[in-house]
mmCIF file of C-alpha atoms (C1' of nucleotides) in Angstrom:
data_model
loop_
_atom_site.group_PDB
_atom_site.id
_atom_site.type_symbol
_atom_site.label_atom_id
_atom_site.label_comp_id
_atom_site.label_asym_id
_atom_site.label_seq_id
_atom_site.Cartn_x
_atom_site.Cartn_y
_atom_site.Cartn_z
ATOM 1 C CA MET A 51 176.861 49.990 27.766
ATOM 2 C CA SER A 52 179.765 48.263 29.250
ATOM 3 C CA VAL A 53 181.967 48.316 26.143
ATOM 4 C CA ARG A 54 181.551 52.239 25.832
ATOM 5 C CA ASN A 55 182.665 52.550 29.327
ATOM 6 C CA ILE A 56 185.929 50.535 28.878
ATOM 7 C CA ASP A 57 186.698 52.431 25.649
ATOM 8 C CA THR A 58 186.189 55.747 27.507
ATOM 9 C CA LYS A 59 188.539 54.655 30.485
ATOM 10 C CA GLU A 60 191.167 53.803 27.702
ATOM 11 C CA GLU A 61 190.705 56.828 26.021
ATOM 12 C CA ILE A 62 191.161 58.707 29.289
ATOM 13 C CA LEU A 63 194.343 56.909 29.899
ATOM 14 C CA ARG A 64 195.566 57.442 26.488
ATOM 15 C CA ILE A 65 194.913 61.314 26.737
ATOM 16 C CA GLY A 66 196.166 61.557 30.183
ATOM 17 C CA LYS A 67 199.535 60.021 29.235
ATOM 18 C CA GLN A 68 199.848 62.346 26.139
ATOM 19 C CA PHE A 69 199.255 65.383 28.501
ATOM 20 C CA ILE A 70 201.726 64.400 31.308
ATOM 21 C CA GLN A 71 204.276 63.877 28.569
ATOM 22 C CA TYR A 72 203.198 67.140 26.802
ATOM 23 C CA TYR A 73 202.232 69.477 29.434
ATOM 24 C CA GLY A 74 203.235 67.808 32.716
ATOM 25 C CA TYR A 75 201.102 66.672 35.570
ATOM 26 C CA ASN A 76 200.330 70.215 37.219
ATOM 27 C CA ALA A 77 199.433 71.853 33.897
ATOM 28 C CA PHE A 78 196.386 69.868 32.679
ATOM 29 C CA SER A 79 193.113 69.448 34.062
ATOM 30 C CA TYR A 80 190.209 67.069 34.024
ATOM 31 C CA ALA A 81 188.455 69.729 32.044
ATOM 32 C CA ASP A 82 191.147 69.401 29.290
ATOM 33 C CA ILE A 83 190.754 65.657 28.932
ATOM 34 C CA ALA A 84 187.080 65.974 28.875
ATOM 35 C CA ARG A 85 187.346 68.498 25.910
ATOM 36 C CA GLU A 86 189.513 66.381 24.088
ATOM 37 C CA LEU A 87 187.080 63.278 24.420
ATOM 38 C CA ASN A 88 184.010 65.250 24.026
ATOM 39 C CA ILE A 89 182.484 64.302 27.412
ATOM 40 C CA LYS A 90 182.140 66.282 30.503
ATOM 41 C CA ASN A 91 184.358 66.772 33.597
ATOM 42 C CA ALA A 92 182.225 64.714 35.581
ATOM 43 C CA ALA A 93 182.536 61.740 33.333
ATOM 44 C CA VAL A 94 186.460 61.676 33.972
ATOM 45 C CA HIS A 95 185.707 61.697 37.610
ATOM 46 C CA TYR A 96 183.496 58.653 37.325
ATOM 47 C CA HIS A 97 186.413 56.585 35.555
ATOM 48 C CA PHE A 98 189.296 57.968 37.837
ATOM 49 C CA ARG A 99 187.719 59.610 41.237
ATOM 50 C CA GLY A 100 190.680 62.067 41.371
ATOM 51 C CA LYS A 101 193.707 63.340 39.432
ATOM 52 C CA GLU A 102 195.976 61.344 41.732
ATOM 53 C CA ASP A 103 194.021 58.039 40.784
ATOM 54 C CA LEU A 104 194.517 58.772 37.070
ATOM 55 C CA LEU A 105 198.299 59.375 37.618
ATOM 56 C CA MET A 106 198.650 56.165 39.478
ATOM 57 C CA ALA A 107 196.796 54.101 36.962
ATOM 58 C CA LEU A 108 199.253 55.793 34.293
ATOM 59 C CA VAL A 109 202.143 54.538 36.129
ATOM 60 C CA ASP A 110 200.836 51.081 36.589
ATOM 61 C CA ASN A 111 200.500 50.997 32.888
ATOM 62 C CA TYR A 112 203.806 51.896 32.301
ATOM 63 C CA ILE A 113 205.109 49.331 34.609
ATOM 64 C CA GLU A 114 203.059 46.573 32.883
ATOM 65 C CA ASN A 115 204.509 47.688 29.572
ATOM 66 C CA TYR A 116 208.182 47.744 30.811
ATOM 67 C CA GLN A 117 207.680 44.326 32.339
ATOM 68 C CA LEU A 118 206.325 43.039 29.012
ATOM 69 C CA LEU A 119 209.254 44.683 26.912
ATOM 70 C CA ALA A 120 211.793 43.330 29.597
ATOM 71 C CA LYS A 121 210.242 39.582 29.102
ATOM 72 C CA GLN A 122 210.391 40.212 25.201
ATOM 73 C CA LEU A 123 214.095 41.275 25.398
ATOM 74 C CA GLN A 124 215.082 38.520 27.735
ATOM 75 C CA ASN A 125 213.398 35.816 25.387
ATOM 76 C CA SER A 126 214.555 37.570 22.100
ATOM 77 C CA LYS A 127 217.576 36.242 20.035
ATOM 78 C CA MET A 128 218.313 39.836 18.986
ATOM 79 C CA GLY A 129 221.765 41.150 19.544
ATOM 80 C CA ALA A 130 222.463 43.638 22.371
ATOM 81 C CA ILE A 131 222.473 46.823 19.975
ATOM 82 C CA GLY A 132 219.140 45.690 18.519
ATOM 83 C CA LYS A 133 217.765 45.245 22.025
ATOM 84 C CA LEU A 134 219.068 48.613 23.082
ATOM 85 C CA ASP A 135 217.562 50.259 20.051
ATOM 86 C CA LYS A 136 214.030 48.723 21.077
ATOM 87 C CA PHE A 137 214.617 50.436 24.503
ATOM 88 C CA ILE A 138 215.743 53.674 22.577
ATOM 89 C CA GLU A 139 212.801 53.841 20.036
ATOM 90 C CA PRO A 140 210.279 55.361 22.457
ATOM 91 C CA TYR A 141 212.429 58.110 23.318
ATOM 92 C CA THR A 142 213.063 58.869 19.760
ATOM 93 C CA ASN A 143 209.448 59.069 19.086
ATOM 94 C CA LEU A 144 208.761 61.318 21.990
ATOM 95 C CA CYS A 145 210.799 63.878 20.179
ATOM 96 C CA GLU A 146 208.613 63.769 17.327
ATOM 97 C CA THR A 147 205.862 65.300 19.191
ATOM 98 C CA ASP A 148 207.931 67.545 21.522
ATOM 99 C CA SER A 149 207.068 65.275 24.557
ATOM 100 C CA ILE A 150 209.176 63.948 27.282
ATOM 101 C CA CYS A 151 209.270 60.709 28.879
ATOM 102 C CA ILE A 152 207.050 59.987 31.918
ATOM 103 C CA ILE A 153 209.972 59.602 34.434
ATOM 104 C CA GLY A 154 211.248 63.038 33.425
ATOM 105 C CA SER A 155 207.818 64.568 33.663
ATOM 106 C CA ILE A 156 207.166 62.795 37.091
ATOM 107 C CA ALA A 157 210.593 63.847 38.363
ATOM 108 C CA SER A 158 210.004 67.533 37.559
ATOM 109 C CA ASP A 159 206.788 67.599 39.453
ATOM 110 C CA TYR A 160 207.908 65.229 42.024
ATOM 111 C CA ASN A 161 207.679 67.522 45.080
ATOM 112 C CA THR A 162 204.147 68.237 44.267
ATOM 113 C CA LEU A 163 202.787 64.624 44.060
ATOM 114 C CA PRO A 164 200.887 62.672 46.537
ATOM 115 C CA GLU A 165 202.992 59.974 48.390
ATOM 116 C CA SER A 166 201.082 56.971 46.560
ATOM 117 C CA VAL A 167 202.667 57.945 43.468
ATOM 118 C CA LYS A 168 205.999 58.771 44.827
ATOM 119 C CA SER A 169 206.470 55.258 46.053
ATOM 120 C CA LYS A 170 205.329 53.687 43.208
ATOM 121 C CA ILE A 171 207.427 55.352 40.686
ATOM 122 C CA THR A 172 210.379 53.939 42.354
ATOM 123 C CA SER A 173 209.380 50.472 40.974
ATOM 124 C CA LEU A 174 209.024 51.963 37.435
ATOM 125 C CA ILE A 175 212.691 53.198 37.647
ATOM 126 C CA ASP A 176 214.043 50.025 39.095
ATOM 127 C CA LEU A 177 212.457 48.050 36.287
ATOM 128 C CA VAL A 178 213.849 50.164 33.573
ATOM 129 C CA LEU A 179 217.344 50.302 34.964
ATOM 130 C CA ASN A 180 217.386 46.672 35.761
ATOM 131 C CA MET A 181 216.252 45.948 31.989
ATOM 132 C CA VAL A 182 218.874 48.124 30.531
ATOM 133 C CA GLU A 183 221.500 46.733 33.085
ATOM 134 C CA GLN A 184 220.702 43.239 32.104
ATOM 135 C CA THR A 185 220.927 43.943 28.237
ATOM 136 C CA LEU A 186 224.249 45.487 28.758
ATOM 137 C CA LEU A 187 225.526 42.653 30.901
ATOM 138 C CA GLU A 188 224.464 40.048 28.137
ATOM 139 C CA GLY A 189 225.825 41.988 25.392
ATOM 140 C CA LYS A 190 229.243 42.550 27.194
ATOM 141 C CA LYS A 191 229.488 38.857 27.786
ATOM 142 C CA LYS A 192 228.717 37.927 24.295
ATOM 143 C CA GLY A 193 231.365 40.642 23.086
ATOM 144 C CA GLU A 194 228.745 42.510 21.090
ATOM 145 C CA ILE A 195 229.379 45.677 23.144
ATOM 146 C CA HIS A 196 231.993 47.364 25.368
ATOM 147 C CA PHE A 197 231.926 49.634 28.303
ATOM 148 C CA LEU A 198 234.306 50.238 31.316
ATOM 149 C CA GLU A 199 231.962 51.044 34.020
ATOM 150 C CA SER A 200 229.702 48.642 35.815
ATOM 151 C CA ALA A 201 226.652 47.705 33.876
ATOM 152 C CA ARG A 202 224.324 49.420 36.481
ATOM 153 C CA THR A 203 226.498 52.744 35.942
ATOM 154 C CA GLN A 204 226.376 52.468 32.347
ATOM 155 C CA ALA A 205 222.652 51.861 32.597
ATOM 156 C CA LEU A 206 222.421 55.150 34.602
ATOM 157 C CA LEU A 207 224.399 56.986 32.101
ATOM 158 C CA ILE A 208 222.531 55.854 29.077
ATOM 159 C CA MET A 209 218.969 56.483 30.795
ATOM 160 C CA THR A 210 219.933 60.053 31.908
ATOM 161 C CA ASN A 211 221.406 60.942 28.348
ATOM 162 C CA LEU A 212 218.037 59.905 27.066
ATOM 163 C CA ALA A 213 215.779 61.458 29.520
ATOM 164 C CA ALA A 214 217.404 64.744 29.303
ATOM 165 C CA GLY A 215 218.059 64.505 25.623
ATOM 166 C CA VAL A 216 214.317 64.493 24.837
ATOM 167 C CA GLN A 217 213.945 67.359 27.154
ATOM 168 C CA LEU A 218 216.780 69.261 25.542
ATOM 169 C CA ALA A 219 215.108 68.494 22.162
ATOM 170 C CA ARG A 220 212.016 70.395 22.986
ATOM 171 C CA ILE A 221 214.089 73.548 23.159
ATOM 172 C CA SER A 222 216.902 73.184 20.733
ATOM 173 C CA GLY A 223 215.544 70.949 18.491
ATOM 174 C CA LYS A 224 215.961 67.097 17.597
ATOM 175 C CA LYS A 225 219.357 67.566 16.244
ATOM 176 C CA ASP A 226 220.886 67.366 19.823
ATOM 177 C CA TYR A 227 218.920 64.434 20.786
ATOM 178 C CA ASN A 228 220.022 62.675 17.767
ATOM 179 C CA ILE A 229 223.564 63.502 18.439
ATOM 180 C CA ILE A 230 223.262 61.948 21.844
ATOM 181 C CA ARG A 231 221.573 59.050 20.585
ATOM 182 C CA LYS A 232 224.017 58.252 18.074
ATOM 183 C CA ALA A 233 226.958 58.719 20.266
ATOM 184 C CA LEU A 234 225.280 56.437 22.830
ATOM 185 C CA ILE A 235 225.459 53.651 20.517
ATOM 186 C CA LYS A 236 228.643 54.403 18.827
ATOM 187 C CA GLN A 237 230.441 54.347 22.444
ATOM 188 C CA LEU A 238 228.971 50.863 23.156
ATOM 189 C CA LYS A 239 230.314 49.527 19.821
ATOM 190 C CA SER A 240 233.761 50.584 20.031
ATOM 191 C CA MET B 244 212.191 103.198 50.965
ATOM 192 C CA SER B 245 214.302 102.532 48.090
ATOM 193 C CA VAL B 246 216.577 100.228 49.880
ATOM 194 C CA ARG B 247 213.743 98.083 51.191
ATOM 195 C CA ASN B 248 212.329 97.968 47.528
ATOM 196 C CA ILE B 249 215.690 96.358 46.315
ATOM 197 C CA ASP B 250 215.732 94.184 49.001
ATOM 198 C CA THR B 251 212.401 92.901 48.543
ATOM 199 C CA LYS B 252 212.799 92.470 44.795
ATOM 200 C CA GLU B 253 215.830 90.322 45.298
ATOM 201 C CA GLU B 254 214.151 88.160 47.840
ATOM 202 C CA ILE B 255 211.465 87.613 45.303
ATOM 203 C CA LEU B 256 213.787 86.406 42.829
ATOM 204 C CA ARG B 257 215.454 84.240 45.278
ATOM 205 C CA ILE B 258 212.324 82.488 46.429
ATOM 206 C CA GLY B 259 211.078 82.324 42.896
ATOM 207 C CA LYS B 260 214.389 80.589 41.823
ATOM 208 C CA GLN B 261 214.023 78.078 44.921
ATOM 209 C CA PHE B 262 210.334 77.458 43.894
ATOM 210 C CA ILE B 263 210.955 76.966 40.089
ATOM 211 C CA GLN B 264 213.769 74.186 41.160
ATOM 212 C CA TYR B 265 211.551 72.725 43.938
ATOM 213 C CA TYR B 266 208.056 72.758 42.470
ATOM 214 C CA GLY B 267 208.262 73.787 39.026
ATOM 215 C CA TYR B 268 206.782 76.808 37.201
ATOM 216 C CA ASN B 269 203.257 75.672 37.199
ATOM 217 C CA ALA B 270 203.219 74.619 40.668
ATOM 218 C CA PHE B 271 203.849 77.764 42.662
ATOM 219 C CA SER B 272 201.793 80.813 42.918
ATOM 220 C CA TYR B 273 202.319 84.692 43.840
ATOM 221 C CA ALA B 274 200.658 83.717 47.000
ATOM 222 C CA ASP B 275 203.332 81.099 47.905
ATOM 223 C CA ILE B 276 206.012 83.571 47.510
ATOM 224 C CA ALA B 277 204.274 86.298 49.442
ATOM 225 C CA ARG B 278 203.693 84.013 52.067
ATOM 226 C CA GLU B 279 207.265 83.040 52.433
ATOM 227 C CA LEU B 280 208.373 86.883 52.519
ATOM 228 C CA ASN B 281 205.471 87.808 54.907
ATOM 229 C CA ILE B 282 204.048 90.237 52.153
ATOM 230 C CA LYS B 283 200.991 90.216 50.184
ATOM 231 C CA ASN B 284 200.203 88.871 46.698
ATOM 232 C CA ALA B 285 199.840 92.480 45.437
ATOM 233 C CA ALA B 286 203.249 93.365 46.493
ATOM 234 C CA VAL B 287 204.823 90.662 44.364
ATOM 235 C CA HIS B 288 202.913 91.804 41.387
ATOM 236 C CA TYR B 289 204.393 95.385 41.921
ATOM 237 C CA HIS B 290 207.902 93.884 41.386
ATOM 238 C CA PHE B 291 207.099 91.711 38.706
ATOM 239 C CA ARG B 292 204.004 92.635 36.697
ATOM 240 C CA GLY B 293 203.135 88.863 36.087
ATOM 241 C CA LYS B 294 204.646 85.445 36.586
ATOM 242 C CA GLU B 295 206.029 85.554 33.132
ATOM 243 C CA ASP B 296 208.015 88.609 33.935
ATOM 244 C CA LEU B 297 209.298 86.989 37.104
ATOM 245 C CA LEU B 298 210.592 83.994 35.022
ATOM 246 C CA MET B 299 212.103 86.177 32.419
ATOM 247 C CA ALA B 300 213.874 88.087 35.206
ATOM 248 C CA LEU B 301 215.211 84.759 36.599
ATOM 249 C CA VAL B 302 216.309 83.249 33.243
ATOM 250 C CA ASP B 303 218.387 86.638 32.812
ATOM 251 C CA ASN B 304 219.870 86.074 36.151
ATOM 252 C CA TYR B 305 221.032 82.747 35.278
ATOM 253 C CA ILE B 306 222.354 83.935 31.952
ATOM 254 C CA GLU B 307 224.464 86.706 33.776
ATOM 255 C CA ASN B 308 225.799 84.258 36.374
ATOM 256 C CA TYR B 309 226.792 81.713 33.590
ATOM 257 C CA GLN B 310 228.376 84.516 31.600
ATOM 258 C CA LEU B 311 230.357 85.334 34.801
ATOM 259 C CA LEU B 312 231.576 81.771 35.400
ATOM 260 C CA ALA B 313 232.438 81.222 31.693
ATOM 261 C CA LYS B 314 234.712 84.302 31.893
ATOM 262 C CA GLN B 315 236.150 82.873 35.275
ATOM 263 C CA LEU B 316 237.104 79.743 33.802
ATOM 264 C CA GLN B 317 238.400 81.392 30.689
ATOM 265 C CA ASN B 318 240.900 83.311 32.852
ATOM 266 C CA SER B 319 241.679 80.844 35.501
ATOM 267 C CA LYS B 320 244.708 78.787 35.426
ATOM 268 C CA MET B 321 242.909 75.626 36.973
ATOM 269 C CA GLY B 322 243.052 72.620 35.048
ATOM 270 C CA ALA B 323 240.218 71.168 33.210
ATOM 271 C CA ILE B 324 239.157 68.837 35.708
ATOM 272 C CA GLY B 325 239.132 71.611 38.295
ATOM 273 C CA LYS B 326 237.105 73.834 35.894
ATOM 274 C CA LEU B 327 234.472 71.025 35.199
ATOM 275 C CA ASP B 328 234.125 70.418 38.994
ATOM 276 C CA LYS B 329 233.319 74.116 39.392
ATOM 277 C CA PHE B 330 230.653 73.485 36.623
ATOM 278 C CA ILE B 331 229.311 70.188 38.325
ATOM 279 C CA GLU B 332 229.135 71.808 41.768
ATOM 280 C CA PRO B 333 225.863 73.519 41.534
ATOM 281 C CA TYR B 334 224.191 70.350 40.337
ATOM 282 C CA THR B 335 225.552 68.542 43.575
ATOM 283 C CA ASN B 336 224.182 71.182 45.602
ATOM 284 C CA LEU B 337 220.781 71.078 44.103
ATOM 285 C CA CYS B 338 220.525 67.413 45.163
ATOM 286 C CA GLU B 339 221.074 68.492 48.636
ATOM 287 C CA THR B 340 217.769 70.166 48.469
ATOM 288 C CA ASP B 341 215.736 67.959 46.407
ATOM 289 C CA SER B 342 215.844 70.498 43.630
ATOM 290 C CA ILE B 343 216.515 70.414 40.125
ATOM 291 C CA CYS B 344 218.425 72.553 37.275
ATOM 292 C CA ILE B 345 216.340 75.512 35.894
ATOM 293 C CA ILE B 346 217.011 74.256 32.211
ATOM 294 C CA GLY B 347 215.263 70.839 33.236
ATOM 295 C CA SER B 348 212.604 72.609 35.186
ATOM 296 C CA ILE B 349 211.779 74.770 32.194
ATOM 297 C CA ALA B 350 212.202 72.139 29.680
ATOM 298 C CA SER B 351 209.520 70.161 31.524
ATOM 299 C CA ASP B 352 207.075 72.925 31.593
ATOM 300 C CA TYR B 353 208.107 74.111 28.094
ATOM 301 C CA ASN B 354 204.998 73.491 26.237
ATOM 302 C CA THR B 355 203.048 75.593 28.764
ATOM 303 C CA LEU B 356 205.417 78.736 28.801
ATOM 304 C CA PRO B 357 205.004 82.132 27.049
ATOM 305 C CA GLU B 358 207.018 82.747 23.835
ATOM 306 C CA SER B 359 209.081 85.238 25.426
ATOM 307 C CA VAL B 360 210.654 82.863 27.899
ATOM 308 C CA LYS B 361 210.889 79.978 25.138
ATOM 309 C CA SER B 362 213.243 82.089 23.006
ATOM 310 C CA LYS B 363 215.365 83.351 25.723
ATOM 311 C CA ILE B 364 215.989 80.057 27.287
ATOM 312 C CA THR B 365 217.993 79.031 24.171
ATOM 313 C CA SER B 366 220.543 81.777 24.767
ATOM 314 C CA LEU B 367 221.067 80.021 28.338
ATOM 315 C CA ILE B 368 221.491 76.625 27.131
ATOM 316 C CA ASP B 369 223.856 77.900 24.362
ATOM 317 C CA LEU B 370 226.052 79.566 26.963
ATOM 318 C CA VAL B 371 226.345 76.672 29.344
ATOM 319 C CA LEU B 372 226.948 74.242 26.210
ATOM 320 C CA ASN B 373 229.753 76.513 24.811
ATOM 321 C CA MET B 374 231.270 76.799 28.245
ATOM 322 C CA VAL B 375 231.480 73.173 28.827
ATOM 323 C CA GLU B 376 232.772 72.592 25.283
ATOM 324 C CA GLN B 377 235.530 75.304 25.361
ATOM 325 C CA THR B 378 236.714 73.511 28.835
ATOM 326 C CA LEU B 379 236.869 70.202 27.216
ATOM 327 C CA LEU B 380 238.615 71.243 24.245
ATOM 328 C CA GLU B 381 241.257 73.130 26.016
ATOM 329 C CA GLY B 382 241.740 70.247 28.511
ATOM 330 C CA LYS B 383 242.016 67.814 25.512
ATOM 331 C CA LYS B 384 244.707 70.165 23.956
ATOM 332 C CA LYS B 385 246.558 70.131 27.151
ATOM 333 C CA GLY B 386 246.504 66.468 27.480
ATOM 334 C CA GLU B 387 244.645 66.593 30.794
ATOM 335 C CA ILE B 388 241.532 64.885 29.911
ATOM 336 C CA HIS B 389 240.547 62.370 26.918
ATOM 337 C CA PHE B 390 237.251 61.706 24.980
ATOM 338 C CA LEU B 391 236.405 60.475 21.625
ATOM 339 C CA GLU B 392 233.543 62.355 20.419
ATOM 340 C CA SER B 393 233.603 66.113 19.386
ATOM 341 C CA ALA B 394 233.839 68.474 22.483
ATOM 342 C CA ARG B 395 230.321 69.553 21.537
ATOM 343 C CA THR B 396 228.925 65.919 21.678
ATOM 344 C CA GLN B 397 230.823 65.215 24.728
ATOM 345 C CA ALA B 398 229.327 68.495 26.400
ATOM 346 C CA LEU B 399 226.036 67.391 25.359
ATOM 347 C CA LEU B 400 226.507 63.793 27.133
ATOM 348 C CA ILE B 401 227.799 65.603 30.143
ATOM 349 C CA MET B 402 224.958 68.061 30.658
ATOM 350 C CA THR B 403 222.173 65.546 30.033
ATOM 351 C CA ASN B 404 223.930 63.251 32.637
ATOM 352 C CA LEU B 405 223.837 65.822 35.008
ATOM 353 C CA ALA B 406 220.558 67.215 34.372
ATOM 354 C CA ALA B 407 218.709 64.015 34.580
ATOM 355 C CA GLY B 408 220.878 62.907 37.319
ATOM 356 C CA VAL B 409 219.566 65.617 39.797
ATOM 357 C CA GLN B 410 216.014 64.612 38.607
ATOM 358 C CA LEU B 411 216.543 61.025 39.229
ATOM 359 C CA ALA B 412 218.283 61.867 42.594
ATOM 360 C CA ARG B 413 214.797 63.251 43.697
ATOM 361 C CA ILE B 414 213.336 59.966 43.510
ATOM 362 C CA SER B 415 215.934 57.160 44.011
ATOM 363 C CA GLY B 416 218.293 59.417 46.228
ATOM 364 C CA LYS B 417 221.622 60.908 45.832
ATOM 365 C CA LYS B 418 223.457 57.828 45.346
ATOM 366 C CA ASP B 419 222.543 57.421 41.863
ATOM 367 C CA TYR B 420 223.621 60.947 41.081
ATOM 368 C CA ASN B 421 227.068 60.487 42.692
ATOM 369 C CA ILE B 422 227.636 57.358 40.646
ATOM 370 C CA ILE B 423 227.062 59.328 37.469
ATOM 371 C CA ARG B 424 229.098 62.258 38.638
ATOM 372 C CA LYS B 425 232.083 60.090 39.489
ATOM 373 C CA ALA B 426 231.741 58.088 36.341
ATOM 374 C CA LEU B 427 231.669 61.366 34.225
ATOM 375 C CA ILE B 428 235.027 62.601 35.886
ATOM 376 C CA LYS B 429 236.627 58.915 35.593
ATOM 377 C CA GLN B 430 235.819 58.543 31.969
ATOM 378 C CA LEU B 431 237.541 62.027 31.149
ATOM 379 C CA LYS B 432 240.516 60.990 33.019
ATOM 380 C CA SER B 433 241.179 57.849 31.294
ATOM 381 C "C1'" DG C 226 178.009 55.923 31.753
ATOM 382 C "C1'" DT C 227 177.336 60.379 31.145
ATOM 383 C "C1'" DC C 228 175.027 64.271 32.141
ATOM 384 C "C1'" DT C 229 173.636 68.993 34.979
ATOM 385 C "C1'" DA C 230 174.259 71.675 38.492
ATOM 386 C "C1'" DT C 231 176.954 73.169 41.989
ATOM 387 C "C1'" DA C 232 180.294 73.702 45.972
ATOM 388 C "C1'" DT C 233 184.575 75.405 47.159
ATOM 389 C "C1'" DG C 234 189.227 76.641 46.889
ATOM 390 C "C1'" DT C 235 193.080 78.682 44.298
ATOM 391 C "C1'" DT C 236 194.941 81.232 40.586
ATOM 392 C "C1'" DG C 237 196.853 85.415 38.372
ATOM 393 C "C1'" DA C 238 195.670 90.120 38.240
ATOM 394 C "C1'" DT C 239 194.190 95.044 39.153
ATOM 395 C "C1'" DA C 240 192.326 99.478 41.248
ATOM 396 C "C1'" DG C 241 192.807 102.199 44.684
ATOM 397 C "C1'" DA C 242 193.782 103.533 49.863
ATOM 398 C "C1'" DC C 243 197.670 104.528 52.853
ATOM 399 C "C1'" DG D 151 206.453 99.963 48.463
ATOM 400 C "C1'" DT D 152 202.788 97.782 50.311
ATOM 401 C "C1'" DC D 153 198.519 97.130 51.518
ATOM 402 C "C1'" DT D 154 192.930 95.705 51.301
ATOM 403 C "C1'" DA D 155 189.428 94.503 48.462
ATOM 404 C "C1'" DT D 156 187.910 92.710 44.774
ATOM 405 C "C1'" DC D 157 187.651 90.284 40.047
ATOM 406 C "C1'" DA D 158 187.070 86.512 36.588
ATOM 407 C "C1'" DA D 159 188.696 82.387 35.377
ATOM 408 C "C1'" DC D 160 189.940 77.922 36.473
ATOM 409 C "C1'" DA D 161 190.767 73.922 39.493
ATOM 410 C "C1'" DT D 162 189.299 69.530 41.951
ATOM 411 C "C1'" DA D 163 185.262 67.518 43.299
ATOM 412 C "C1'" DT D 164 180.593 65.689 44.436
ATOM 413 C "C1'" DA D 165 175.366 64.856 44.402
ATOM 414 C "C1'" DG D 166 171.962 63.527 42.094
ATOM 415 C "C1'" DA D 167 168.976 63.368 37.562
ATOM 416 C "C1'" DC D 168 168.538 60.667 33.060
#
DNA sequence: GTCTATATGTTGATAGAC
DNA sequence: GTCTATCAACATATAGAC
């Protein structure tokens, strides 16, 4: 049935996302996804011709989600700190499952990825950085937050703190991540 | 010959280090190393029984090197900024070859690694963080650098900025890494 | 839309010759 | 110390049945 089809495709994306963030792109197989969903290897190939296509779809998915978040933040009456919390929240959730963000995961495997993915991931990073940059700029203008660097530089600092923060949390635990997260916010407030 | 033996073992370590930082642990094989050194797969297994053993040796290697650097920095009359530059330099070099630091690389593959490596990598992180922390503390005491957070927190921030900075550089180029690197130092100076 | 069956390559690893 | 030869396990992927 058509409904079942859509469900399975979505499920594959869901599991694929999980695996990329938990194991990394090179460390899971279509067989792993199939096992998780109680279907066969070949069924996964039906929905996504190859692993490369699955990864592309996943990146597209993230781009869509961040485009949505960027719009929500733009139209929201929330303060800058509240908006940044919205951005930080997913990283905190990743820590709970010993997972890392997709950008960090892809960056680590970058030199083994097909060109198609390499060029697409740049858009995702641009999108995220611009969103944080705009939030920072707006918050500074309103006097809600303070920082000395350019908004772009500050966005880079925050993003790298979070990306490597969740990676570190895997090894030394959530404590270090939380220290980083709190310090970030504290610095912007003071 | 015994001499040849040692050379090959060292060469394997050298290539292994390169591959881990360029491809990641799960994305290179003993065959890749063998090809690079014009020896056979089996010869690599002679020097390091399994991939796990090679990784262990590599981590041991890093621990030794950082222990040496920590001692050098302790005994040096260099200023805090100079010492931090010594710490930052390797990250900058990694960017030149599209490589990432071993801690980031291992963190990304962490959930697929054998327990033996998992427990050992903690020591390496402790070592690096303590070294940076001590350098920061000493520099603050001497009035050479300034920061508001605890030295431990500041060390975490710097380390995550650099680790994710080199990952980002792979994708969006060295420019972003250099922005991060300069901002780090500038903030400590002001 | 999912299956079985199969092809083809690569992986990590070992036994035993030189 | 390095080789050849070989292994079982797993990878990505496709053809064709149901």
